[in-house]
RNA sequence: GCGGAUAUAGUUCAGCGGUAGAACACCGGUCUGUGGCACCGGCUGUCGUGGGUUCGAAUCCCACUAUCCGCCCCA
């Protein structure tokens, strides 16, 4: 048997309805905040990711699905291609390629779709996973650099979580400063670690060399006191970054979105600057991050584009669904059809089909049975579809042009003329 | 990439060297136009894959693969 490959999966009903639900809520929230959809390719030039996400990150270093696309003609060049591991790089590439900033206005773009990373699969972690994300990007003159945009994006996410019905979330907030601050902070960290790293865990000893920021992410209890004493990023922010962050917090306070400052929240993509954030949830096991994002001033320039500061986020759709399912209350998906048409007796399929067509045209969602079923079987089949009513189409009904409509739950049955059926069944 | 656990019917699982089972689910009948109950009957498997040990392997051994839980990383 051929099976879905490692880390990929089929999303079947009824779970697929939950995915649709979250997607629909997201589209509605995006509409309220004036975001429009962008769809970028699922694979891109490998360099797009190595230059934006960062050559030294885990994502680029070991998790990408990359292949060499061979030249098939003299005029073609061989090219290294990669399945997108995230979508911000693709959106910024499209922004540059189509000159979206040329008219001077702010771009507010959202996307939904699969992303690919070659990690070991686990609960809430797949090799093909689904993200919904958005970016606010544009020339600085359009206000793209304003802390008001950071706060608006974060507030929008709180709104989305509320609408979807996910309750037990925590917002972690930090500022990692601009490129300049980060350099100084990294040096300071290295210097401070030099003396104490000997007593820390093996992972931290490695991190101290490769990426000192990651030490802050360590979860080994014995290391915590040491980490507490390390220099803090907030002490290394320059004045503009400090003011920017203060303004973000001020607005969040004003709109009543609660957050926890977490100076140790370090994100794994190199392009982040200033504001970074993460929403976490307890029902997700080891993969506690529901969504994450931050500002990426400088990313456009890294990709050869104009100056175009921006802020964005990506949320894990798979994890949203897991969180919904872990909060038993939330995951209510209503039944799809309102009625089940039960043709009764030989020759009734045609009459039932005609009636079903009329009713569906009037907006009634229907399931259609078969004339070979006995009534008993039709009722059972109707119940399984979740339909509210069964409409019996037998010889008597067709002759009289009135139909027996039975409420499945109460057992109550009425005779309804054809002209009023749609209304009874909840159509137009 | 590292550590641990698991893999038998559609599902949950039992069987732990001697003819592959239970429950639930599903299908049919009792019951040809009014179900959900009850009773009766029935179906379903390369026992994850490949090797090995043995007269004989679902069972013991080895390798592989997949899933789950951690680590790592991130959404």
Short mmCIF file of C-alpha atoms in Angstrom, two decimals, chain A residues 160-405:
data_model
loop_
_atom_site.label_atom_id
_atom_site.label_comp_id
_atom_site.label_asym_id
_atom_site.label_seq_id
_atom_site.Cartn_x
_atom_site.Cartn_y
_atom_site.Cartn_z
CA UNK A 160 -9.03 36.48 15.77
CA UNK A 161 -8.33 34.18 18.72
CA UNK A 162 -11.47 35.45 20.44
CA UNK A 163 -13.61 34.91 17.37
CA UNK A 164 -12.28 31.43 16.79
CA UNK A 165 -12.97 30.69 20.44
CA UNK A 166 -9.49 29.81 21.66
CA UNK A 167 -9.30 30.97 25.25
CA UNK A 168 -6.20 29.80 27.08
CA UNK A 169 -3.57 31.79 25.24
CA UNK A 170 -0.68 33.91 26.42
CA UNK A 171 0.94 36.72 24.47
CA UNK A 172 4.69 37.00 24.88
CA UNK A 173 6.24 40.28 23.80
CA UNK A 174 9.83 41.37 23.33
CA UNK A 175 11.98 43.75 21.38
CA UNK A 176 15.17 42.42 19.86
CA UNK A 177 16.30 45.85 18.68
CA UNK A 178 17.72 46.79 15.34
CA UNK A 179 20.68 45.19 13.61
CA UNK A 180 23.02 47.54 15.39
CA UNK A 181 21.72 46.74 18.88
CA UNK A 182 21.78 43.05 18.16
CA UNK A 183 25.46 43.07 17.25
CA UNK A 184 26.37 44.80 20.49
CA UNK A 185 24.16 42.52 22.52
CA UNK A 186 25.61 39.41 20.95
CA UNK A 187 29.10 40.57 21.86
CA UNK A 188 28.03 41.29 25.41
CA UNK A 189 26.42 37.86 25.69
CA UNK A 190 29.49 36.09 24.41
CA UNK A 191 31.65 37.98 26.87
CA UNK A 192 29.37 37.21 29.80
CA UNK A 193 29.06 33.56 28.84
CA UNK A 194 32.79 33.05 28.65
CA UNK A 195 33.13 32.82 32.43
CA UNK A 196 30.01 30.83 33.27
CA UNK A 197 29.39 28.57 30.29
CA UNK A 198 31.55 25.81 31.79
CA UNK A 199 28.88 25.04 34.39
CA UNK A 200 26.02 25.00 31.89
CA UNK A 201 24.42 22.14 29.96
CA UNK A 202 26.05 20.69 26.87
CA UNK A 203 23.51 22.32 24.57
CA UNK A 204 24.21 25.74 26.03
CA UNK A 205 27.95 25.26 25.59
CA UNK A 206 27.32 24.62 21.94
CA UNK A 207 24.90 27.52 21.61
CA UNK A 208 27.34 29.90 23.25
CA UNK A 209 29.56 29.34 20.24
CA UNK A 210 27.07 29.13 17.39
CA UNK A 211 24.22 31.43 18.41
CA UNK A 212 24.45 32.96 21.91
CA UNK A 213 20.90 34.30 21.74
CA UNK A 214 19.63 30.72 21.83
CA UNK A 215 21.06 30.22 25.32
CA UNK A 216 18.17 32.38 26.54
CA UNK A 217 15.78 29.73 25.27
CA UNK A 218 17.28 26.94 27.40
CA UNK A 219 14.83 25.03 29.57
CA UNK A 220 17.23 23.08 31.78
CA UNK A 221 16.32 24.01 35.39
CA UNK A 222 19.93 24.06 36.64
CA UNK A 223 20.88 26.66 34.05
CA UNK A 224 18.14 29.13 34.94
CA UNK A 225 19.97 31.03 37.71
CA UNK A 226 22.95 31.52 35.39
CA UNK A 227 20.73 32.75 32.58
CA UNK A 228 19.01 35.21 34.93
CA UNK A 229 22.33 36.95 35.45
CA UNK A 230 23.16 37.36 31.78
CA UNK A 231 22.89 40.82 30.18
CA UNK A 232 19.40 41.77 29.04
CA UNK A 233 18.53 42.84 25.52
CA UNK A 234 16.51 45.78 26.85
CA UNK A 235 19.73 47.35 28.17
CA UNK A 236 21.18 47.34 24.67
CA UNK A 237 18.35 48.97 22.74
CA UNK A 238 19.20 52.35 21.27
CA UNK A 239 16.92 55.31 21.94
CA UNK A 240 14.67 55.03 18.83
CA UNK A 241 14.13 51.30 19.45
CA UNK A 242 13.36 51.94 23.08
CA UNK A 243 10.77 54.61 22.21
CA UNK A 244 9.29 52.43 19.51
CA UNK A 245 8.78 49.54 21.92
CA UNK A 246 7.33 51.82 24.61
CA UNK A 247 4.74 53.06 22.12
CA UNK A 248 3.74 49.51 21.13
CA UNK A 249 3.14 48.65 24.78
CA UNK A 250 1.25 51.89 25.37
CA UNK A 251 -1.20 51.14 22.56
CA UNK A 252 -1.67 47.54 23.63
CA UNK A 253 -2.46 48.77 27.15
CA UNK A 254 -4.95 51.25 25.73
CA UNK A 255 -6.83 48.63 23.71
CA UNK A 256 -6.72 46.17 26.60
CA UNK A 257 -4.67 43.37 25.10
CA UNK A 258 -2.75 41.63 27.89
CA UNK A 259 0.85 40.61 27.32
CA UNK A 260 3.82 39.25 29.19
CA UNK A 261 7.19 40.81 28.57
CA UNK A 262 9.67 38.07 27.93
CA UNK A 263 13.19 39.15 27.25
CA UNK A 264 14.20 35.58 26.68
CA UNK A 265 11.87 34.97 23.79
CA UNK A 266 14.21 34.51 20.87
CA UNK A 267 12.84 33.81 17.46
CA UNK A 268 14.60 31.55 15.00
CA UNK A 269 14.55 33.66 11.87
CA UNK A 270 17.38 36.11 11.38
CA UNK A 271 15.33 38.86 9.75
CA UNK A 272 13.42 39.94 12.86
CA UNK A 273 14.05 43.41 14.31
CA UNK A 274 12.48 45.41 17.12
CA UNK A 275 9.06 44.01 18.11
CA UNK A 276 8.78 40.22 18.26
CA UNK A 277 5.85 38.28 19.70
CA UNK A 278 4.46 34.85 20.15
CA UNK A 279 1.08 33.52 21.25
CA UNK A 280 1.33 30.26 23.16
CA UNK A 281 -1.24 27.72 24.31
CA UNK A 282 -1.13 25.01 26.95
CA UNK A 283 -2.96 22.32 24.97
CA UNK A 284 -0.27 21.76 22.40
CA UNK A 285 2.31 19.60 24.16
CA UNK A 286 5.88 20.46 23.31
CA UNK A 287 4.88 22.65 20.37
CA UNK A 288 3.36 25.40 22.46
CA UNK A 289 3.63 28.23 19.92
CA UNK A 290 0.28 28.95 18.27
CA UNK A 291 1.64 31.78 16.20
CA UNK A 292 4.61 34.07 16.04
CA UNK A 293 5.76 37.15 14.28
CA UNK A 294 7.59 40.40 14.42
CA UNK A 295 9.00 43.36 12.62
CA UNK A 296 11.48 42.95 9.79
CA UNK A 297 12.88 46.36 8.90
CA UNK A 298 15.71 45.70 6.50
CA UNK A 299 14.43 42.48 4.95
CA UNK A 300 13.52 44.12 1.65
CA UNK A 301 17.04 45.55 1.34
CA UNK A 302 18.53 42.13 2.12
CA UNK A 303 16.66 40.84 -0.93
CA UNK A 304 17.84 43.68 -3.12
CA UNK A 305 14.69 45.77 -2.86
CA UNK A 306 13.95 49.32 -1.72
CA UNK A 307 13.73 50.30 1.91
CA UNK A 308 10.42 48.84 3.06
CA UNK A 309 9.97 48.31 6.78
CA UNK A 310 7.30 45.82 7.73
CA UNK A 311 5.69 43.67 10.38
CA UNK A 312 3.95 40.35 10.04
CA UNK A 313 3.09 37.08 11.61
CA UNK A 314 2.35 33.47 10.76
CA UNK A 315 -0.06 31.27 12.64
CA UNK A 316 -0.03 27.50 12.66
CA UNK A 317 -3.40 26.39 11.35
CA UNK A 318 -2.78 22.79 12.44
CA UNK A 319 -2.03 24.05 15.94
CA UNK A 320 -5.11 26.29 16.01
CA UNK A 321 -7.21 23.23 15.29
CA UNK A 322 -5.41 21.23 18.00
CA UNK A 323 -5.97 24.04 20.49
CA UNK A 324 -9.65 24.18 19.56
CA UNK A 325 -9.97 20.45 20.04
CA UNK A 326 -8.20 20.59 23.40
CA UNK A 327 -10.76 23.14 24.60
CA UNK A 328 -13.75 20.82 24.39
CA UNK A 329 -16.25 23.68 24.23
CA UNK A 330 -15.01 25.41 21.12
CA UNK A 331 -15.05 22.76 18.44
CA UNK A 332 -18.71 22.80 17.50
CA UNK A 333 -19.29 22.40 13.81
CA UNK A 334 -22.91 22.42 12.80
CA UNK A 335 -24.32 19.76 10.52
CA UNK A 336 -24.08 20.39 6.82
CA UNK A 337 -27.51 19.43 5.53
CA UNK A 338 -30.95 20.44 6.74
CA UNK A 339 -33.00 17.67 5.16
CA UNK A 340 -32.83 14.15 3.78
CA UNK A 341 -35.04 13.24 0.82
CA UNK A 342 -36.26 9.65 1.06
CA UNK A 343 -37.63 8.25 -2.21
CA UNK A 344 -39.94 5.39 -1.32
CA UNK A 345 -40.66 2.56 -3.70
CA UNK A 346 -39.73 1.66 -7.26
CA UNK A 347 -39.73 4.55 -9.73
CA UNK A 348 -39.52 7.30 -7.14
CA UNK A 349 -35.89 8.32 -7.77
CA UNK A 350 -36.90 10.60 -10.62
CA UNK A 351 -39.57 12.46 -8.65
CA UNK A 352 -37.18 12.79 -5.70
CA UNK A 353 -34.42 14.15 -7.93
CA UNK A 354 -36.80 16.74 -9.38
CA UNK A 355 -37.90 17.85 -5.92
CA UNK A 356 -34.31 17.93 -4.64
CA UNK A 357 -33.26 20.11 -7.56
CA UNK A 358 -36.05 22.60 -6.83
CA UNK A 359 -35.25 22.76 -3.15
CA UNK A 360 -31.51 23.08 -3.63
CA UNK A 361 -32.12 25.91 -6.08
CA UNK A 362 -33.94 27.61 -3.20
CA UNK A 363 -30.98 27.25 -0.91
CA UNK A 364 -31.82 24.08 1.01
CA UNK A 365 -28.82 21.80 1.59
CA UNK A 366 -29.99 18.24 1.01
CA UNK A 367 -28.92 14.64 1.05
CA UNK A 368 -30.76 12.42 -1.42
CA UNK A 369 -31.47 8.76 -0.66
CA UNK A 370 -32.44 5.90 -2.93
CA UNK A 371 -35.74 4.26 -3.82
CA UNK A 372 -34.39 0.82 -2.94
CA UNK A 373 -34.08 1.77 0.74
CA UNK A 374 -36.80 0.83 3.14
CA UNK A 375 -38.06 3.66 5.29
CA UNK A 376 -36.20 2.28 8.26
CA UNK A 377 -32.95 2.45 6.39
CA UNK A 378 -33.70 5.93 5.09
CA UNK A 379 -34.30 7.21 8.62
CA UNK A 380 -31.07 5.74 9.84
CA UNK A 381 -29.17 7.17 6.90
CA UNK A 382 -30.85 10.56 7.48
CA UNK A 383 -29.86 10.56 11.12
CA UNK A 384 -26.25 9.91 10.25
CA UNK A 385 -26.11 12.93 7.95
CA UNK A 386 -27.23 15.14 10.81
CA UNK A 387 -30.26 16.35 8.84
CA UNK A 388 -33.09 17.95 10.80
CA UNK A 389 -35.90 16.66 8.57
CA UNK A 390 -36.75 13.68 6.42
CA UNK A 391 -38.94 14.35 3.39
CA UNK A 392 -40.74 11.25 2.14
CA UNK A 393 -41.29 11.04 -1.60
CA UNK A 394 -43.66 8.13 -2.27
CA UNK A 395 -46.47 7.46 -4.68
CA UNK A 396 -49.11 9.15 -2.48
CA UNK A 397 -47.04 12.29 -2.07
CA UNK A 398 -46.28 12.64 -5.74
CA UNK A 399 -49.97 12.23 -6.65
CA UNK A 400 -51.13 14.80 -4.09
CA UNK A 401 -48.11 17.06 -4.59
CA UNK A 402 -47.78 17.33 -0.81
CA UNK A 403 -45.00 15.72 1.14
CA UNK A 404 -44.60 14.06 4.50
CA UNK A 405 -41.94 15.98 6.46
#
